[in-house]
mmCIF file with all atom_site columns, C-alpha atoms in Angstrom:
data_model
loop_
_atom_site.group_PDB
_atom_site.id
_atom_site.type_symbol
_atom_site.label_atom_id
_atom_site.label_alt_id
_atom_site.label_comp_id
_atom_site.label_asym_id
_atom_site.label_entity_id
_atom_site.label_seq_id
_atom_site.pdbx_PDB_ins_code
_atom_site.Cartn_x
_atom_site.Cartn_y
_atom_site.Cartn_z
_atom_site.occupancy
_atom_site.B_iso_or_equiv
_atom_site.pdbx_formal_charge
_atom_site.auth_seq_id
_atom_site.auth_comp_id
_atom_site.auth_asym_id
_atom_site.auth_atom_id
_atom_site.pdbx_PDB_model_num
ATOM 1   C CA . MET P 1 1   ? 0.000   0.000  0.000  1.00 0.00 ? 9   MET P CA 1
ATOM 2   C CA . CYS P 1 2   ? 1.326   3.418  -0.922 1.00 0.00 ? 10  CYS P CA 1
ATOM 3   C CA . ILE P 1 3   ? 0.786   6.244  1.525  1.00 0.00 ? 11  ILE P CA 1
ATOM 4   C CA . CYS P 1 4   ? 1.625   9.696  0.170  1.00 0.00 ? 12  CYS P CA 1
ATOM 5   C CA . GLY P 1 5   ? 1.703   12.234 3.001  1.00 0.00 ? 13  GLY P CA 1
ATOM 6   C CA . LYS P 1 6   ? -1.486  10.815 4.493  1.00 0.00 ? 14  LYS P CA 1
ATOM 7   C CA . THR P 1 7   ? -3.321  7.548  4.418  1.00 0.00 ? 15  THR P CA 1
ATOM 8   C CA . ASN P 1 8   ? -5.600  6.581  1.583  1.00 0.00 ? 16  ASN P CA 1
ATOM 9   C CA . SER P 1 9   ? -9.135  7.712  2.457  1.00 0.00 ? 17  SER P CA 1
ATOM 10  C CA . ASN P 1 10  ? -10.217 4.046  2.533  1.00 0.00 ? 18  ASN P CA 1
ATOM 11  C CA . THR P 1 11  ? -7.393  3.015  4.839  1.00 0.00 ? 19  THR P CA 1
ATOM 12  C CA . PRO P 1 12  ? -7.285  4.049  8.483  1.00 0.00 ? 20  PRO P CA 1
ATOM 13  C CA . LEU P 1 13  ? -4.067  5.291  10.012 1.00 0.00 ? 21  LEU P CA 1
ATOM 14  C CA . ARG P 1 14  ? -3.106  2.541  12.464 1.00 0.00 ? 22  ARG P CA 1
ATOM 15  C CA . ARG P 1 15  ? -1.500  3.635  15.704 1.00 0.00 ? 23  ARG P CA 1
ATOM 16  C CA . LYS P 1 16  ? -0.687  1.979  19.008 1.00 0.00 ? 24  LYS P CA 1
ATOM 17  C CA . LEU P 1 17  ? -1.770  3.861  22.122 1.00 0.00 ? 25  LEU P CA 1
ATOM 18  C CA . VAL P 1 18  ? -0.769  2.702  25.619 1.00 0.00 ? 26  VAL P CA 1
ATOM 19  C CA . VAL P 1 19  ? -2.559  3.923  28.744 1.00 0.00 ? 27  VAL P CA 1
ATOM 20  C CA . VAL P 1 20  ? -0.454  4.040  31.929 1.00 0.00 ? 28  VAL P CA 1
ATOM 21  C CA . GLY P 1 21  ? -0.821  5.337  35.459 1.00 0.00 ? 29  GLY P CA 1
ATOM 22  C CA . ASP P 1 22  ? -1.279  4.171  39.031 1.00 0.00 ? 30  ASP P CA 1
ATOM 23  C CA . GLY P 1 23  ? -3.672  1.348  39.831 1.00 0.00 ? 31  GLY P CA 1
ATOM 24  C CA . ASN P 1 24  ? -7.271  2.461  40.416 1.00 0.00 ? 32  ASN P CA 1
ATOM 25  C CA . CYS P 1 25  ? -6.775  5.873  38.804 1.00 0.00 ? 33  CYS P CA 1
ATOM 26  C CA . GLY P 1 26  ? -9.482  5.207  36.186 1.00 0.00 ? 34  GLY P CA 1
ATOM 27  C CA . LYS P 1 27  ? -7.623  3.926  33.104 1.00 0.00 ? 35  LYS P CA 1
ATOM 28  C CA . SER P 1 28  ? -9.825  0.894  32.461 1.00 0.00 ? 36  SER P CA 1
ATOM 29  C CA . SER P 1 29  ? -13.014 2.887  33.022 1.00 0.00 ? 37  SER P CA 1
ATOM 30  C CA . LEU P 1 30  ? -11.833 5.442  30.458 1.00 0.00 ? 38  LEU P CA 1
ATOM 31  C CA . LEU P 1 31  ? -11.254 2.704  27.876 1.00 0.00 ? 39  LEU P CA 1
ATOM 32  C CA . ASN P 1 32  ? -14.510 0.884  28.686 1.00 0.00 ? 40  ASN P CA 1
ATOM 33  C CA . VAL P 1 33  ? -16.568 4.036  28.250 1.00 0.00 ? 41  VAL P CA 1
ATOM 34  C CA . PHE P 1 34  ? -14.809 4.923  24.997 1.00 0.00 ? 42  PHE P CA 1
ATOM 35  C CA . THR P 1 35  ? -14.913 1.475  23.383 1.00 0.00 ? 43  THR P CA 1
ATOM 36  C CA . LYS P 1 36  ? -18.100 -0.047 24.874 1.00 0.00 ? 44  LYS P CA 1
ATOM 37  C CA . ASN P 1 37  ? -19.980 2.931  26.315 1.00 0.00 ? 45  ASN P CA 1
ATOM 38  C CA . ILE P 1 38  ? -20.084 1.072  29.649 1.00 0.00 ? 46  ILE P CA 1
ATOM 39  C CA . PHE P 1 39  ? -18.913 2.438  32.990 1.00 0.00 ? 47  PHE P CA 1
ATOM 40  C CA . PRO P 1 40  ? -17.850 -0.459 35.250 1.00 0.00 ? 48  PRO P CA 1
ATOM 41  C CA . GLN P 1 41  ? -19.468 -0.223 38.691 1.00 0.00 ? 49  GLN P CA 1
ATOM 42  C CA . ILE P 1 42  ? -16.981 -2.544 40.408 1.00 0.00 ? 50  ILE P CA 1
ATOM 43  C CA . TYR P 1 43  ? -13.219 -2.006 40.398 1.00 0.00 ? 51  TYR P CA 1
ATOM 44  C CA . GLU P 1 44  ? -11.290 -4.983 39.070 1.00 0.00 ? 52  GLU P CA 1
ATOM 45  C CA . PRO P 1 45  ? -7.535  -4.505 38.701 1.00 0.00 ? 53  PRO P CA 1
ATOM 46  C CA . THR P 1 46  ? -6.314  -4.915 35.143 1.00 0.00 ? 54  THR P CA 1
ATOM 47  C CA . VAL P 1 47  ? -3.396  -7.195 34.420 1.00 0.00 ? 55  VAL P CA 1
ATOM 48  C CA . PHE P 1 48  ? -3.304  -6.623 30.686 1.00 0.00 ? 56  PHE P CA 1
ATOM 49  C CA . GLU P 1 49  ? -5.997  -5.850 28.118 1.00 0.00 ? 57  GLU P CA 1
ATOM 50  C CA . ASN P 1 50  ? -6.143  -4.408 24.657 1.00 0.00 ? 58  ASN P CA 1
ATOM 51  C CA . TYR P 1 51  ? -8.797  -3.208 22.266 1.00 0.00 ? 59  TYR P CA 1
ATOM 52  C CA . VAL P 1 52  ? -8.978  -2.022 18.676 1.00 0.00 ? 60  VAL P CA 1
ATOM 53  C CA . HIS P 1 53  ? -11.206 0.975  18.090 1.00 0.00 ? 61  HIS P CA 1
ATOM 54  C CA . GLU P 1 54  ? -11.607 3.367  15.179 1.00 0.00 ? 62  GLU P CA 1
ATOM 55  C CA . ILE P 1 55  ? -12.327 7.067  15.350 1.00 0.00 ? 63  ILE P CA 1
ATOM 56  C CA . THR P 1 56  ? -12.666 9.627  12.575 1.00 0.00 ? 64  THR P CA 1
ATOM 57  C CA . VAL P 1 57  ? -11.417 13.180 13.070 1.00 0.00 ? 65  VAL P CA 1
ATOM 58  C CA . ASP P 1 58  ? -11.079 15.904 10.471 1.00 0.00 ? 66  ASP P CA 1
ATOM 59  C CA . GLY P 1 59  ? -12.028 13.436 7.737  1.00 0.00 ? 67  GLY P CA 1
ATOM 60  C CA . GLN P 1 60  ? -9.257  10.973 8.631  1.00 0.00 ? 68  GLN P CA 1
ATOM 61  C CA . GLU P 1 61  ? -9.960  7.574  10.129 1.00 0.00 ? 69  GLU P CA 1
ATOM 62  C CA . VAL P 1 62  ? -7.564  6.415  12.845 1.00 0.00 ? 70  VAL P CA 1
ATOM 63  C CA . GLU P 1 63  ? -7.532  2.841  14.093 1.00 0.00 ? 71  GLU P CA 1
ATOM 64  C CA . PHE P 1 64  ? -6.123  2.716  17.595 1.00 0.00 ? 72  PHE P CA 1
ATOM 65  C CA . GLY P 1 65  ? -4.674  -0.385 19.150 1.00 0.00 ? 73  GLY P CA 1
ATOM 66  C CA . LEU P 1 66  ? -5.513  0.547  22.756 1.00 0.00 ? 74  LEU P CA 1
ATOM 67  C CA . TRP P 1 67  ? -3.409  -1.113 25.440 1.00 0.00 ? 75  TRP P CA 1
ATOM 68  C CA . ASP P 1 68  ? -4.642  -0.995 29.032 1.00 0.00 ? 76  ASP P CA 1
ATOM 69  C CA . THR P 1 69  ? -1.866  -1.650 31.530 1.00 0.00 ? 77  THR P CA 1
ATOM 70  C CA . ALA P 1 70  ? -1.686  -2.616 35.189 1.00 0.00 ? 78  ALA P CA 1
ATOM 71  C CA . GLY P 1 71  ? -0.463  0.157  37.448 1.00 0.00 ? 79  GLY P CA 1
ATOM 72  C CA . GLN P 1 72  ? 0.474   -2.079 40.360 1.00 0.00 ? 80  GLN P CA 1
ATOM 73  C CA . GLU P 1 73  ? 4.191   -2.574 40.980 1.00 0.00 ? 81  GLU P CA 1
ATOM 74  C CA . GLU P 1 74  ? 3.905   -6.365 40.918 1.00 0.00 ? 82  GLU P CA 1
ATOM 75  C CA . TYR P 1 75  ? 3.168   -6.098 37.175 1.00 0.00 ? 83  TYR P CA 1
ATOM 76  C CA . ASP P 1 76  ? 6.126   -3.857 36.281 1.00 0.00 ? 84  ASP P CA 1
ATOM 77  C CA . ARG P 1 77  ? 7.929   -6.501 34.222 1.00 0.00 ? 85  ARG P CA 1
ATOM 78  C CA . LEU P 1 78  ? 4.797   -7.572 32.364 1.00 0.00 ? 86  LEU P CA 1
ATOM 79  C CA . ARG P 1 79  ? 3.720   -3.983 31.660 1.00 0.00 ? 87  ARG P CA 1
ATOM 80  C CA . THR P 1 80  ? 7.020   -3.072 30.019 1.00 0.00 ? 88  THR P CA 1
ATOM 81  C CA . LEU P 1 81  ? 6.304   -5.683 27.325 1.00 0.00 ? 89  LEU P CA 1
ATOM 82  C CA . SER P 1 82  ? 3.379   -3.558 26.139 1.00 0.00 ? 90  SER P CA 1
ATOM 83  C CA . TYR P 1 83  ? 5.568   -0.599 25.119 1.00 0.00 ? 91  TYR P CA 1
ATOM 84  C CA . GLU P 1 84  ? 7.068   -2.012 21.928 1.00 0.00 ? 92  GLU P CA 1
ATOM 85  C CA . ASN P 1 85  ? 6.127   0.021  18.814 1.00 0.00 ? 93  ASN P CA 1
ATOM 86  C CA . THR P 1 86  ? 4.048   2.507  20.806 1.00 0.00 ? 94  THR P CA 1
ATOM 87  C CA . HIS P 1 87  ? 3.150   5.748  19.029 1.00 0.00 ? 95  HIS P CA 1
ATOM 88  C CA . LEU P 1 88  ? 1.291   7.538  21.818 1.00 0.00 ? 96  LEU P CA 1
ATOM 89  C CA . VAL P 1 89  ? 1.178   7.202  25.608 1.00 0.00 ? 97  VAL P CA 1
ATOM 90  C CA . LEU P 1 90  ? -1.655  8.487  27.773 1.00 0.00 ? 98  LEU P CA 1
ATOM 91  C CA . LEU P 1 91  ? -0.163  9.213  31.198 1.00 0.00 ? 99  LEU P CA 1
ATOM 92  C CA . CYS P 1 92  ? -3.050  9.186  33.677 1.00 0.00 ? 100 CYS P CA 1
ATOM 93  C CA . PHE P 1 93  ? -3.652  10.381 37.213 1.00 0.00 ? 101 PHE P CA 1
ATOM 94  C CA . SER P 1 94  ? -6.759  10.705 39.347 1.00 0.00 ? 102 SER P CA 1
ATOM 95  C CA . VAL P 1 95  ? -7.770  14.154 40.615 1.00 0.00 ? 103 VAL P CA 1
ATOM 96  C CA . ASP P 1 96  ? -8.497  12.679 44.055 1.00 0.00 ? 104 ASP P CA 1
ATOM 97  C CA . ASN P 1 97  ? -5.083  11.037 44.462 1.00 0.00 ? 105 ASN P CA 1
ATOM 98  C CA . ARG P 1 98  ? -2.058  13.305 44.708 1.00 0.00 ? 106 ARG P CA 1
ATOM 99  C CA . VAL P 1 99  ? 0.325   10.331 44.795 1.00 0.00 ? 107 VAL P CA 1
ATOM 100 C CA . SER P 1 100 ? -0.896  9.368  41.317 1.00 0.00 ? 108 SER P CA 1
ATOM 101 C CA . LEU P 1 101 ? 0.120   12.832 40.065 1.00 0.00 ? 109 LEU P CA 1
ATOM 102 C CA . ASP P 1 102 ? 3.498   12.668 41.826 1.00 0.00 ? 110 ASP P CA 1
ATOM 103 C CA . ASN P 1 103 ? 4.103   9.262  40.249 1.00 0.00 ? 111 ASN P CA 1
ATOM 104 C CA . ILE P 1 104 ? 3.851   10.771 36.761 1.00 0.00 ? 112 ILE P CA 1
ATOM 105 C CA . LEU P 1 105 ? 7.319   12.250 37.359 1.00 0.00 ? 113 LEU P CA 1
ATOM 106 C CA . GLU P 1 106 ? 8.727   9.721  39.800 1.00 0.00 ? 114 GLU P CA 1
ATOM 107 C CA . ARG P 1 107 ? 7.611   6.465  38.212 1.00 0.00 ? 115 ARG P CA 1
ATOM 108 C CA . TRP P 1 108 ? 5.830   6.697  34.863 1.00 0.00 ? 116 TRP P CA 1
ATOM 109 C CA . LEU P 1 109 ? 7.933   9.215  32.968 1.00 0.00 ? 117 LEU P CA 1
ATOM 110 C CA . PRO P 1 110 ? 11.198  7.328  33.675 1.00 0.00 ? 118 PRO P CA 1
ATOM 111 C CA . GLU P 1 111 ? 9.573   4.047  32.586 1.00 0.00 ? 119 GLU P CA 1
ATOM 112 C CA . ILE P 1 112 ? 8.266   5.598  29.360 1.00 0.00 ? 120 ILE P CA 1
ATOM 113 C CA . SER P 1 113 ? 11.622  7.270  28.697 1.00 0.00 ? 121 SER P CA 1
ATOM 114 C CA . ASP P 1 114 ? 13.357  3.896  29.040 1.00 0.00 ? 122 ASP P CA 1
ATOM 115 C CA . HIS P 1 115 ? 10.963  1.791  26.965 1.00 0.00 ? 123 HIS P CA 1
ATOM 116 C CA . CYS P 1 116 ? 9.425   4.088  24.338 1.00 0.00 ? 124 CYS P CA 1
ATOM 117 C CA . PRO P 1 117 ? 11.305  7.400  24.318 1.00 0.00 ? 125 PRO P CA 1
ATOM 118 C CA . ARG P 1 118 ? 10.043  8.468  20.873 1.00 0.00 ? 126 ARG P CA 1
ATOM 119 C CA . SER P 1 119 ? 6.369   8.155  21.778 1.00 0.00 ? 127 SER P CA 1
ATOM 120 C CA . LYS P 1 120 ? 4.226   11.262 22.067 1.00 0.00 ? 128 LYS P CA 1
ATOM 121 C CA . LEU P 1 121 ? 2.871   11.912 25.568 1.00 0.00 ? 129 LEU P CA 1
ATOM 122 C CA . MET P 1 122 ? -0.553  13.161 26.597 1.00 0.00 ? 130 MET P CA 1
ATOM 123 C CA . LEU P 1 123 ? -1.348  13.850 30.254 1.00 0.00 ? 131 LEU P CA 1
ATOM 124 C CA . LEU P 1 124 ? -4.865  12.997 31.456 1.00 0.00 ? 132 LEU P CA 1
ATOM 125 C CA . ALA P 1 125 ? -6.645  13.906 34.668 1.00 0.00 ? 133 ALA P CA 1
ATOM 126 C CA . LEU P 1 126 ? -9.252  11.225 35.356 1.00 0.00 ? 134 LEU P CA 1
ATOM 127 C CA . LYS P 1 127 ? -12.246 11.140 37.736 1.00 0.00 ? 135 LYS P CA 1
ATOM 128 C CA . CYS P 1 128 ? -12.804 14.887 37.367 1.00 0.00 ? 136 CYS P CA 1
ATOM 129 C CA . ASP P 1 129 ? -16.354 14.463 38.648 1.00 0.00 ? 137 ASP P CA 1
ATOM 130 C CA . LEU P 1 130 ? -14.835 13.962 42.118 1.00 0.00 ? 138 LEU P CA 1
ATOM 131 C CA . ARG P 1 131 ? -13.944 17.659 42.270 1.00 0.00 ? 139 ARG P CA 1
ATOM 132 C CA . ASP P 1 132 ? -17.662 18.404 42.519 1.00 0.00 ? 140 ASP P CA 1
ATOM 133 C CA . GLU P 1 133 ? -18.467 15.829 45.198 1.00 0.00 ? 141 GLU P CA 1
ATOM 134 C CA . GLU P 1 134 ? -18.244 16.114 48.950 1.00 0.00 ? 142 GLU P CA 1
ATOM 135 C CA . PRO P 1 135 ? -15.668 13.746 50.468 1.00 0.00 ? 143 PRO P CA 1
ATOM 136 C CA . SER P 1 136 ? -17.300 10.591 51.822 1.00 0.00 ? 144 SER P CA 1
ATOM 137 C CA . ASN P 1 137 ? -16.900 9.429  55.400 1.00 0.00 ? 145 ASN P CA 1
ATOM 138 C CA . ASP P 1 138 ? -14.915 6.447  54.079 1.00 0.00 ? 146 ASP P CA 1
ATOM 139 C CA . SER P 1 139 ? -12.202 8.493  52.411 1.00 0.00 ? 147 SER P CA 1
ATOM 140 C CA . PRO P 1 140 ? -9.848  11.020 53.931 1.00 0.00 ? 148 PRO P CA 1
ATOM 141 C CA . ALA P 1 141 ? -10.646 14.615 53.046 1.00 0.00 ? 149 ALA P CA 1
ATOM 142 C CA . THR P 1 142 ? -8.021  15.741 50.584 1.00 0.00 ? 150 THR P CA 1
ATOM 143 C CA . GLU P 1 143 ? -8.084  18.692 48.262 1.00 0.00 ? 151 GLU P CA 1
ATOM 144 C CA . PRO P 1 144 ? -8.553  17.571 44.676 1.00 0.00 ? 152 PRO P CA 1
ATOM 145 C CA . ILE P 1 145 ? -5.827  18.272 42.159 1.00 0.00 ? 153 ILE P CA 1
ATOM 146 C CA . MET P 1 146 ? -6.791  21.407 40.272 1.00 0.00 ? 154 MET P CA 1
ATOM 147 C CA . TYR P 1 147 ? -6.635  22.099 36.536 1.00 0.00 ? 155 TYR P CA 1
ATOM 148 C CA . GLU P 1 148 ? -3.673  24.480 36.886 1.00 0.00 ? 156 GLU P CA 1
ATOM 149 C CA . GLU P 1 149 ? -1.610  21.769 38.588 1.00 0.00 ? 157 GLU P CA 1
ATOM 150 C CA . GLY P 1 150 ? -2.276  19.423 35.687 1.00 0.00 ? 158 GLY P CA 1
ATOM 151 C CA . VAL P 1 151 ? -1.277  22.096 33.168 1.00 0.00 ? 159 VAL P CA 1
ATOM 152 C CA . ALA P 1 152 ? 1.958   22.706 35.101 1.00 0.00 ? 160 ALA P CA 1
ATOM 153 C CA . MET P 1 153 ? 2.762   18.975 35.120 1.00 0.00 ? 161 MET P CA 1
ATOM 154 C CA . ALA P 1 154 ? 2.024   18.706 31.392 1.00 0.00 ? 162 ALA P CA 1
ATOM 155 C CA . ARG P 1 155 ? 4.508   21.509 30.707 1.00 0.00 ? 163 ARG P CA 1
ATOM 156 C CA . GLN P 1 156 ? 7.092   19.926 32.976 1.00 0.00 ? 164 GLN P CA 1
ATOM 157 C CA . ILE P 1 157 ? 6.957   16.574 31.164 1.00 0.00 ? 165 ILE P CA 1
ATOM 158 C CA . ALA P 1 158 ? 6.589   18.143 27.683 1.00 0.00 ? 166 ALA P CA 1
ATOM 159 C CA . ALA P 1 159 ? 3.222   16.493 27.045 1.00 0.00 ? 167 ALA P CA 1
ATOM 160 C CA . VAL P 1 160 ? 1.670   17.408 23.698 1.00 0.00 ? 168 VAL P CA 1
ATOM 161 C CA . ARG P 1 161 ? -1.776  17.726 25.326 1.00 0.00 ? 169 ARG P CA 1
ATOM 162 C CA . TYR P 1 162 ? -3.359  18.014 28.762 1.00 0.00 ? 170 TYR P CA 1
ATOM 163 C CA . LEU P 1 163 ? -6.980  16.930 29.084 1.00 0.00 ? 171 LEU P CA 1
ATOM 164 C CA . GLU P 1 164 ? -9.423  16.185 31.863 1.00 0.00 ? 172 GLU P CA 1
ATOM 165 C CA . CYS P 1 165 ? -12.377 13.824 31.801 1.00 0.00 ? 173 CYS P CA 1
ATOM 166 C CA . SER P 1 166 ? -14.898 11.843 33.814 1.00 0.00 ? 174 SER P CA 1
ATOM 167 C CA . ALA P 1 167 ? -15.597 8.324  32.591 1.00 0.00 ? 175 ALA P CA 1
ATOM 168 C CA . LYS P 1 168 ? -18.384 7.990  35.171 1.00 0.00 ? 176 LYS P CA 1
ATOM 169 C CA . HIS P 1 169 ? -20.345 10.838 33.567 1.00 0.00 ? 177 HIS P CA 1
ATOM 170 C CA . ASN P 1 170 ? -18.865 10.350 30.071 1.00 0.00 ? 178 ASN P CA 1
ATOM 171 C CA . ARG P 1 171 ? -17.580 13.925 30.073 1.00 0.00 ? 179 ARG P CA 1
ATOM 172 C CA . GLY P 1 172 ? -14.570 14.576 27.878 1.00 0.00 ? 180 GLY P CA 1
ATOM 173 C CA . VAL P 1 173 ? -13.928 10.906 27.076 1.00 0.00 ? 181 VAL P CA 1
ATOM 174 C CA . ARG P 1 174 ? -14.451 11.172 23.323 1.00 0.00 ? 182 ARG P CA 1
ATOM 175 C CA . GLU P 1 175 ? -12.443 14.410 23.267 1.00 0.00 ? 183 GLU P CA 1
ATOM 176 C CA . VAL P 1 176 ? -9.454  12.547 24.748 1.00 0.00 ? 184 VAL P CA 1
ATOM 177 C CA . PHE P 1 177 ? -9.397  10.141 21.812 1.00 0.00 ? 185 PHE P CA 1
ATOM 178 C CA . GLU P 1 178 ? -10.192 12.812 19.234 1.00 0.00 ? 186 GLU P CA 1
ATOM 179 C CA . GLN P 1 179 ? -7.171  14.749 20.469 1.00 0.00 ? 187 GLN P CA 1
ATOM 180 C CA . ALA P 1 180 ? -5.092  11.557 20.509 1.00 0.00 ? 188 ALA P CA 1
ATOM 181 C CA . ALA P 1 181 ? -6.103  10.945 16.889 1.00 0.00 ? 189 ALA P CA 1
ATOM 182 C CA . ARG P 1 182 ? -5.113  14.499 15.936 1.00 0.00 ? 190 ARG P CA 1
ATOM 183 C CA . VAL P 1 183 ? -1.735  14.011 17.611 1.00 0.00 ? 191 VAL P CA 1
ATOM 184 C CA . ALA P 1 184 ? -1.282  10.712 15.738 1.00 0.00 ? 192 ALA P CA 1
ATOM 185 C CA . ILE P 1 185 ? -2.213  12.285 12.392 1.00 0.00 ? 193 ILE P CA 1
ATOM 186 C CA . GLN P 1 186 ? 0.082   15.267 12.924 1.00 0.00 ? 194 GLN P CA 1
ATOM 187 C CA . ASP P 1 187 ? 2.946   13.021 14.019 1.00 0.00 ? 195 ASP P CA 1
ATOM 188 C CA . TYR P 1 188 ? 2.456   10.862 10.926 1.00 0.00 ? 196 TYR P CA 1
ATOM 189 C CA . LYS P 1 189 ? 2.442   13.901 8.627  1.00 0.00 ? 197 LYS P CA 1
ATOM 190 C CA . THR P 1 190 ? 5.569   15.273 10.304 1.00 0.00 ? 198 THR P CA 1
ATOM 191 C CA . ASN P 1 191 ? 7.430   11.988 9.851  1.00 0.00 ? 199 ASN P CA 1
ATOM 192 C CA . HIS P 1 192 ? 6.136   11.339 6.307  1.00 0.00 ? 200 HIS P CA 1
ATOM 193 C CA . PRO P 1 193 ? 5.886   14.811 4.752  1.00 0.00 ? 201 PRO P CA 1
ATOM 194 C CA . LYS P 1 194 ? 6.427   13.911 1.101  1.00 0.00 ? 202 LYS P CA 1
ATOM 195 C CA . GLY P 1 195 ? 6.708   10.930 -1.144 1.00 0.00 ? 203 GLY P CA 1
ATOM 196 C CA . CYS P 1 196 ? 5.346   7.456  -0.704 1.00 0.00 ? 204 CYS P CA 1
ATOM 197 C CA . VAL P 1 197 ? 5.830   5.113  2.181  1.00 0.00 ? 205 VAL P CA 1
ATOM 198 C CA . ILE P 1 198 ? 5.299   1.412  1.672  1.00 0.00 ? 206 ILE P CA 1
ATOM 199 C CA . SER P 1 199 ? 3.672   -0.206 4.689  1.00 0.00 ? 207 SER P CA 1
#
């Protein structure tokens, strides 16, 4: 197949997208809402899952291979196997868990830098609906991470986008993947500006 500057209109641009972040920060819920339109009511830790899902933005179809990864440390060695040939990484944190934001710098960025340094990075704040809720008696009262803190972290790690969403209320979920598709298309055009590429 010959691709001249962009994919043939009949052929989707295929890109691998890996979602990483601390356990229980909302990664699997994000992917479930996007791919199945289902918000899981019960938390079940992910070991490893992947999906294929297409999205069309600006007239271009993008087929994402979506890789959901386990955030727990006991899966570190298994998770690193998912990074091969990754085009885009969604680094995720939960607005109600400051440790998950701190781990973007302390844990996730070094891992990404080691295993897929050429991948584009997007920073995502998940569970944004929790900013609007009163703390429950079961959870310690902590101040939620605010938008400005996310923007500052995105600048610090040189993320190409910073977005916030709530999978529970399906707010901003589609926008995350529309923006990811735009990043993928732009990256493809930058790396294949002229001439034909055989793939």
